[in-house]
mmCIF file of C-alpha atoms in Angstrom:
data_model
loop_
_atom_site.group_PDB
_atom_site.id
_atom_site.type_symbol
_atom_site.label_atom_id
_atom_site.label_comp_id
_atom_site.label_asym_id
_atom_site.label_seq_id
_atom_site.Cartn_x
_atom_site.Cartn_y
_atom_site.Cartn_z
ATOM 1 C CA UNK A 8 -64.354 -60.919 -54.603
ATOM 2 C CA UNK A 9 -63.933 -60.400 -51.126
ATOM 3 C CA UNK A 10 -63.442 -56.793 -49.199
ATOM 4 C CA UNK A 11 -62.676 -57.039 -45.236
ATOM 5 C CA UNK A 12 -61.203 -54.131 -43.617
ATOM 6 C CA UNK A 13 -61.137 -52.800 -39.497
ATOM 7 C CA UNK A 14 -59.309 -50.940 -37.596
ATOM 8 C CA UNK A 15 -58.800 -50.452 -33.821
ATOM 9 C CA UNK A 16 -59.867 -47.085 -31.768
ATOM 10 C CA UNK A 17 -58.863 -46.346 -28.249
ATOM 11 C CA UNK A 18 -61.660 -48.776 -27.082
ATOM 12 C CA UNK A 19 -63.241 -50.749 -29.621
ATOM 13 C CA UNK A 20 -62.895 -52.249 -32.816
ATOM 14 C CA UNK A 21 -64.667 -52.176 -36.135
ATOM 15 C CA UNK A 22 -64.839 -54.760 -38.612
ATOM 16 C CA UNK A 23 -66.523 -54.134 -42.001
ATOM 17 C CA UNK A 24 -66.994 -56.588 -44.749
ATOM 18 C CA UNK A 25 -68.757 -56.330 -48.514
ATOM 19 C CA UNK A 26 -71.946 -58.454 -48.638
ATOM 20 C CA UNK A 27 -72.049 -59.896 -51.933
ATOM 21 C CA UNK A 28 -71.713 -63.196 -53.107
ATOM 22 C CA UNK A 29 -70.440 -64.097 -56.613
ATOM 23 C CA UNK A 30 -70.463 -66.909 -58.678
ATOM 24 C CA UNK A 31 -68.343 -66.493 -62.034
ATOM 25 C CA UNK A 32 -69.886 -63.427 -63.788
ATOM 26 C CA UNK A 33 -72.849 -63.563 -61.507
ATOM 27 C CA UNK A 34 -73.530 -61.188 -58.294
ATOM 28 C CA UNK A 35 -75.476 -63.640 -56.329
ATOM 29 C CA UNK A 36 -76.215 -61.852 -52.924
ATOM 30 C CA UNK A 37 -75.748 -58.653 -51.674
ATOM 31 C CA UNK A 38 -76.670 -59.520 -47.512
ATOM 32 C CA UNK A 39 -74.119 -62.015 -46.589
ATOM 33 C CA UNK A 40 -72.611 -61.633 -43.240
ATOM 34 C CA UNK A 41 -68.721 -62.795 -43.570
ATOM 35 C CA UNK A 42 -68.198 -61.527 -40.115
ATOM 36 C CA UNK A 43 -68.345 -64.321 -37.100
ATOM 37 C CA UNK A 44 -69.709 -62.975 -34.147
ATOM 38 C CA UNK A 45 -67.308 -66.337 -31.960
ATOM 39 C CA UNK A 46 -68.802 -64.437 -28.680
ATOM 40 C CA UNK A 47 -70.003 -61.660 -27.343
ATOM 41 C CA UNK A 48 -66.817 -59.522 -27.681
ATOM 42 C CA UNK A 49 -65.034 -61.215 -30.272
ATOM 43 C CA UNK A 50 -65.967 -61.235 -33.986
ATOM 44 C CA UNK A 51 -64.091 -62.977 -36.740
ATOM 45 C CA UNK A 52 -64.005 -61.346 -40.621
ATOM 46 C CA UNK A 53 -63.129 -63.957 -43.338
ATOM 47 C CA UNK A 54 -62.251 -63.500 -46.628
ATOM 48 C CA UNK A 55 -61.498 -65.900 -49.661
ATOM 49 C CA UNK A 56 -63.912 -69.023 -51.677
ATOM 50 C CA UNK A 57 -67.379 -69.177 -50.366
ATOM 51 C CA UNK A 58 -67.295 -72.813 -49.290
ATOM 52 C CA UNK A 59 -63.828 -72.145 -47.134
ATOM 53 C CA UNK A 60 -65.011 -69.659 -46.034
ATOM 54 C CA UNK A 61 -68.137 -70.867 -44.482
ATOM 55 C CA UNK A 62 -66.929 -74.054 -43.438
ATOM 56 C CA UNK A 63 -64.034 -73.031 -41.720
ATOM 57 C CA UNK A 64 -65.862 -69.998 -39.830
ATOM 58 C CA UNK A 65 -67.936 -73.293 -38.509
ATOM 59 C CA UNK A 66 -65.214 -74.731 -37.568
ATOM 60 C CA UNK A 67 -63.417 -72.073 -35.775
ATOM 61 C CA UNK A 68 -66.662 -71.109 -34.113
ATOM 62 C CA UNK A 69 -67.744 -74.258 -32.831
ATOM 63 C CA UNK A 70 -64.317 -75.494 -31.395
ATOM 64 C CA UNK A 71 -64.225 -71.949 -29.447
ATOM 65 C CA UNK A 72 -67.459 -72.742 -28.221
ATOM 66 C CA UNK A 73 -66.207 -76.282 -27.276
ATOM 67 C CA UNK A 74 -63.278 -74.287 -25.376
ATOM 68 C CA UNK A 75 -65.566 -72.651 -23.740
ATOM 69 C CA UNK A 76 -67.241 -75.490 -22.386
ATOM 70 C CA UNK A 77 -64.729 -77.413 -21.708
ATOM 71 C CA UNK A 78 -62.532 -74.908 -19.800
ATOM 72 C CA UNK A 79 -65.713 -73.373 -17.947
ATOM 73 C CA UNK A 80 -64.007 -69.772 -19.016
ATOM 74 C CA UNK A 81 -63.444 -67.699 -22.152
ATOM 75 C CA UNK A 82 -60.053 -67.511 -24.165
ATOM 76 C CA UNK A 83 -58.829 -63.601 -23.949
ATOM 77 C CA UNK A 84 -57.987 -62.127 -28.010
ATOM 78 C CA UNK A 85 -54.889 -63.209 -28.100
ATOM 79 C CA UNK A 86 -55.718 -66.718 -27.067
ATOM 80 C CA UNK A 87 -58.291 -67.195 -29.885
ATOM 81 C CA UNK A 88 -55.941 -65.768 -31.907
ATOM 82 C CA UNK A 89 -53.312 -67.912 -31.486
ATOM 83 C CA UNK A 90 -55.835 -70.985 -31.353
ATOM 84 C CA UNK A 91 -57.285 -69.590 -35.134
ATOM 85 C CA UNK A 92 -53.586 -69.411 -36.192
ATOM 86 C CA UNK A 93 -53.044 -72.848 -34.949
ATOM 87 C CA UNK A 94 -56.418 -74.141 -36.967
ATOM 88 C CA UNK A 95 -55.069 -72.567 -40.328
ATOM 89 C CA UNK A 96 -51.512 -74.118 -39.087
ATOM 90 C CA UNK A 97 -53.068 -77.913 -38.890
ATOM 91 C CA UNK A 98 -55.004 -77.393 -41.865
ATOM 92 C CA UNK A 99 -51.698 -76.954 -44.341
ATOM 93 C CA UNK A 100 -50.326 -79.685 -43.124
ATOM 94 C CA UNK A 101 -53.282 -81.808 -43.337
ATOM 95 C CA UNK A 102 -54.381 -84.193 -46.455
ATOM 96 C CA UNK A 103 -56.941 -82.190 -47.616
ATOM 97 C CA UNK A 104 -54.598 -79.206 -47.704
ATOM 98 C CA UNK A 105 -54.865 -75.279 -46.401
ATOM 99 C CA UNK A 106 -58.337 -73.275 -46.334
ATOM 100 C CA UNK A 107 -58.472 -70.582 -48.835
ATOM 101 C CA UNK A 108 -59.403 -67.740 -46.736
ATOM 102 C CA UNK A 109 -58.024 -65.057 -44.765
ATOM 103 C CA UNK A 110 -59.436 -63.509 -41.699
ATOM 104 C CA UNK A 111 -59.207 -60.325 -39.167
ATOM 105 C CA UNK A 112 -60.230 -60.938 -35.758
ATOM 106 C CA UNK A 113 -61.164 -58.390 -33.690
ATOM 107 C CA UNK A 114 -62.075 -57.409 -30.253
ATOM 108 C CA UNK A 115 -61.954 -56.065 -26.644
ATOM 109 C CA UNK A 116 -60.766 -57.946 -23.371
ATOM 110 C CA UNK A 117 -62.763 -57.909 -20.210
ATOM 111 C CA UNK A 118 -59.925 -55.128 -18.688
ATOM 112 C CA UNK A 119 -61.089 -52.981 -21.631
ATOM 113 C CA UNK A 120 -58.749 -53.508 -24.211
ATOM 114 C CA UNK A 121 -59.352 -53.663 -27.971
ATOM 115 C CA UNK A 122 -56.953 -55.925 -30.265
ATOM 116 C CA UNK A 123 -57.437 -56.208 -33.622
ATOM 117 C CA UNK A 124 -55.548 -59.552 -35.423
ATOM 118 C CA UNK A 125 -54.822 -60.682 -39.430
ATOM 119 C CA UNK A 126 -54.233 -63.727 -40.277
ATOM 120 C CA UNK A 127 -54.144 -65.597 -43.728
ATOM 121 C CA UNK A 128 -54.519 -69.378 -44.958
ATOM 122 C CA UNK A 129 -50.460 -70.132 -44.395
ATOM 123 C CA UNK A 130 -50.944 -69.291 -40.560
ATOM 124 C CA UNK A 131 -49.339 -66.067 -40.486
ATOM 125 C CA UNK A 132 -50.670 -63.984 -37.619
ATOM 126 C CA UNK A 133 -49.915 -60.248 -37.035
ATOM 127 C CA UNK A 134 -51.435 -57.976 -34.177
ATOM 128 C CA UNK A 135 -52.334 -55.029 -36.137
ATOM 129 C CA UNK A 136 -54.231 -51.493 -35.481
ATOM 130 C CA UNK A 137 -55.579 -51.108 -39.426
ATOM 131 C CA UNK A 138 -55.761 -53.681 -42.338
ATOM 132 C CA UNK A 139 -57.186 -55.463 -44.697
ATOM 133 C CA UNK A 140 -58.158 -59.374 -46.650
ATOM 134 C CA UNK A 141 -59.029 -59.664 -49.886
ATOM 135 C CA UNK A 142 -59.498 -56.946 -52.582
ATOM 136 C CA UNK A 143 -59.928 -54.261 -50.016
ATOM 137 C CA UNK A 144 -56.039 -55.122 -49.759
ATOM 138 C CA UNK A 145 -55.508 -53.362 -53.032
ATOM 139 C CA UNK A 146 -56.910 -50.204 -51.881
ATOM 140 C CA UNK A 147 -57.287 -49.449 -48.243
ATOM 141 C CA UNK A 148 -54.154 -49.609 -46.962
ATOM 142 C CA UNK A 149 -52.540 -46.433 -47.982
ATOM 143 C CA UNK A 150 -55.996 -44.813 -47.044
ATOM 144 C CA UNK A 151 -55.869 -46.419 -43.897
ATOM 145 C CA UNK A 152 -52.726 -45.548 -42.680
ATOM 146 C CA UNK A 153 -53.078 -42.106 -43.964
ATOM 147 C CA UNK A 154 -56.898 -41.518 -42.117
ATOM 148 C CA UNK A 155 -55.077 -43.747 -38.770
ATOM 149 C CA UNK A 156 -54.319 -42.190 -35.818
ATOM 150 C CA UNK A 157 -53.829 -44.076 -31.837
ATOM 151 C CA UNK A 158 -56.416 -43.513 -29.477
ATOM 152 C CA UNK A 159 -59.676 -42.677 -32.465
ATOM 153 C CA UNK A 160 -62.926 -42.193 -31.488
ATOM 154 C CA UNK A 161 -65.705 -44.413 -32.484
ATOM 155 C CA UNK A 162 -67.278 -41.805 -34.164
ATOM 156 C CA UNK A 163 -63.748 -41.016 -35.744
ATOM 157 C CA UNK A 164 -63.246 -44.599 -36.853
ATOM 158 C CA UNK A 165 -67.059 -44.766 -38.513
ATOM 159 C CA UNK A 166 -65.773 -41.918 -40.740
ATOM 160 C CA UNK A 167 -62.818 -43.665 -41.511
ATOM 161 C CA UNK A 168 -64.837 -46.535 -42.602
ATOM 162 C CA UNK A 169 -67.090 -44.942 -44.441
ATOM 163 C CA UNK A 170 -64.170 -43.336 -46.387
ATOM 164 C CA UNK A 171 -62.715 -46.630 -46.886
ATOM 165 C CA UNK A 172 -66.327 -47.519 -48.580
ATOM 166 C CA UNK A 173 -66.683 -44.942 -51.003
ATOM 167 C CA UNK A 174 -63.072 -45.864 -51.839
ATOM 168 C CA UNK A 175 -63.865 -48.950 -53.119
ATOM 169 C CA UNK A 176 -66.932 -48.197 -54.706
ATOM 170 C CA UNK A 177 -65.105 -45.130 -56.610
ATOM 171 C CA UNK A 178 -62.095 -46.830 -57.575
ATOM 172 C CA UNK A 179 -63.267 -51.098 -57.544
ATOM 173 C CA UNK A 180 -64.248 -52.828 -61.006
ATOM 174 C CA UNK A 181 -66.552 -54.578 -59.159
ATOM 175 C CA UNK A 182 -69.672 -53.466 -57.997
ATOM 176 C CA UNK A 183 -70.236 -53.707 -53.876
ATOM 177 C CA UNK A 184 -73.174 -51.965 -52.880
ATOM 178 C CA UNK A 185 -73.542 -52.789 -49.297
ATOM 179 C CA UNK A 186 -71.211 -53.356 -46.050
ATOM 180 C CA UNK A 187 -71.661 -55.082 -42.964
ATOM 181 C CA UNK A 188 -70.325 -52.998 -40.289
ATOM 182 C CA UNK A 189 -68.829 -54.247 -37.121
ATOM 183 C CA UNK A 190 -68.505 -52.285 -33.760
ATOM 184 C CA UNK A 191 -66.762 -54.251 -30.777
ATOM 185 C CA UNK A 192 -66.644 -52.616 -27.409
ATOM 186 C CA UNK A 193 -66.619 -53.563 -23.372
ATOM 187 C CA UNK A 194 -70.589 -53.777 -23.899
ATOM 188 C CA UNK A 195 -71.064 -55.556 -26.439
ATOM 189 C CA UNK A 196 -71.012 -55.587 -30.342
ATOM 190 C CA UNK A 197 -73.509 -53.121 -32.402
ATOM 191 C CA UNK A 198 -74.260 -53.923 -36.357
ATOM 192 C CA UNK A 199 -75.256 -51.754 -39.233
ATOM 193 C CA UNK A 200 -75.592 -51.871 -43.026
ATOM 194 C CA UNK A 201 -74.163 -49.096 -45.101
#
């Protein structure tokens, strides 16, 4: 019962995510945090079964930290994303079969530069400016490209998320009462609950 949406601005990118957790007929938790921070100007939203999704977050995470280490330097975004892509790649073909989740990365390069990614479970990667995983799917993406336009503001792209929120909770059968919002930019990333 997954909602992940973003978009990319003219110098950042925002992620935002639903927080609950469902099990069956049950809402279970309304604070979880399905958006990776992998470092501190990369973050990683993934959508799809609870125990895919947290376990291959882990895995993503740690073997970027491993990079890290190993290389002495950071991967730019389009590295990592074509490293995740390669992850959910080796996973389909692997005995215990693909991950059921789907992801958008996001984030800005040390030049500056804000990229926002989506992949899904087959390995499909696409460099994007809006989108969504999961139910959000269903009924963002006209609203997104219709609110979209190059070069937003931050302030401008806030708005359009918080659109995008009362969206769902207008026109979704299922109650999500609280997001986990996302900003990515040169300084850093900045997180808030709406």
């Amino acid at each position: 019962m997954d909602s992940i949406f973003g978009l990319q601005g003219g110098d950042f990118v925002i992620v935002a995510c639903d927080g609950s957790i469902a099990h069956s007929i049950l809402k279970i938790k309304e604070t979880e945090d399905k958006i990776l921070k992998l470092d501190d100007h990369k973050i990683f939203g993934i959508s799809g079964e609870g125990a895919d999704r947290n376990s291959f977050g882990e895995i993503v995470h740690k073997n970027h930290c491993l990079i890290r280490y190993k290389t002495g330097g950071y991967m730019n975004l389009q590295e990592t994303a074509h490293f995740v892509r390669s992850m959910y790649a080796q996973a389909i073909r692997s005995r215990d079969g693909p991950h059921q989740c789907n992801g958008l990365l996001g984030g800005v390069d040390s030049d500056g530069t804000p990229s926002l990614y989506w992949l899904d479970y087959l390995g499909s990667l696409q460099k994007i400016t809006r989108g969504a995983q999961g139910y959000a799917n269903y009924f963002l993406l006209g609203l997104l490209d219709n609110q979209y336009k190059p070069n937003l503001t931050k302030e401008e792209g806030i708005e359009i998320i918080k659109k995008c929120i009362k969206e769902l909770q207008t026109r979704f059968l299922i109650a999500q009462n609280k997001f986990i919002v996302k900003i990515v930019t040169k300084q850093g990333i900045e997180a808030f609950t709406i």
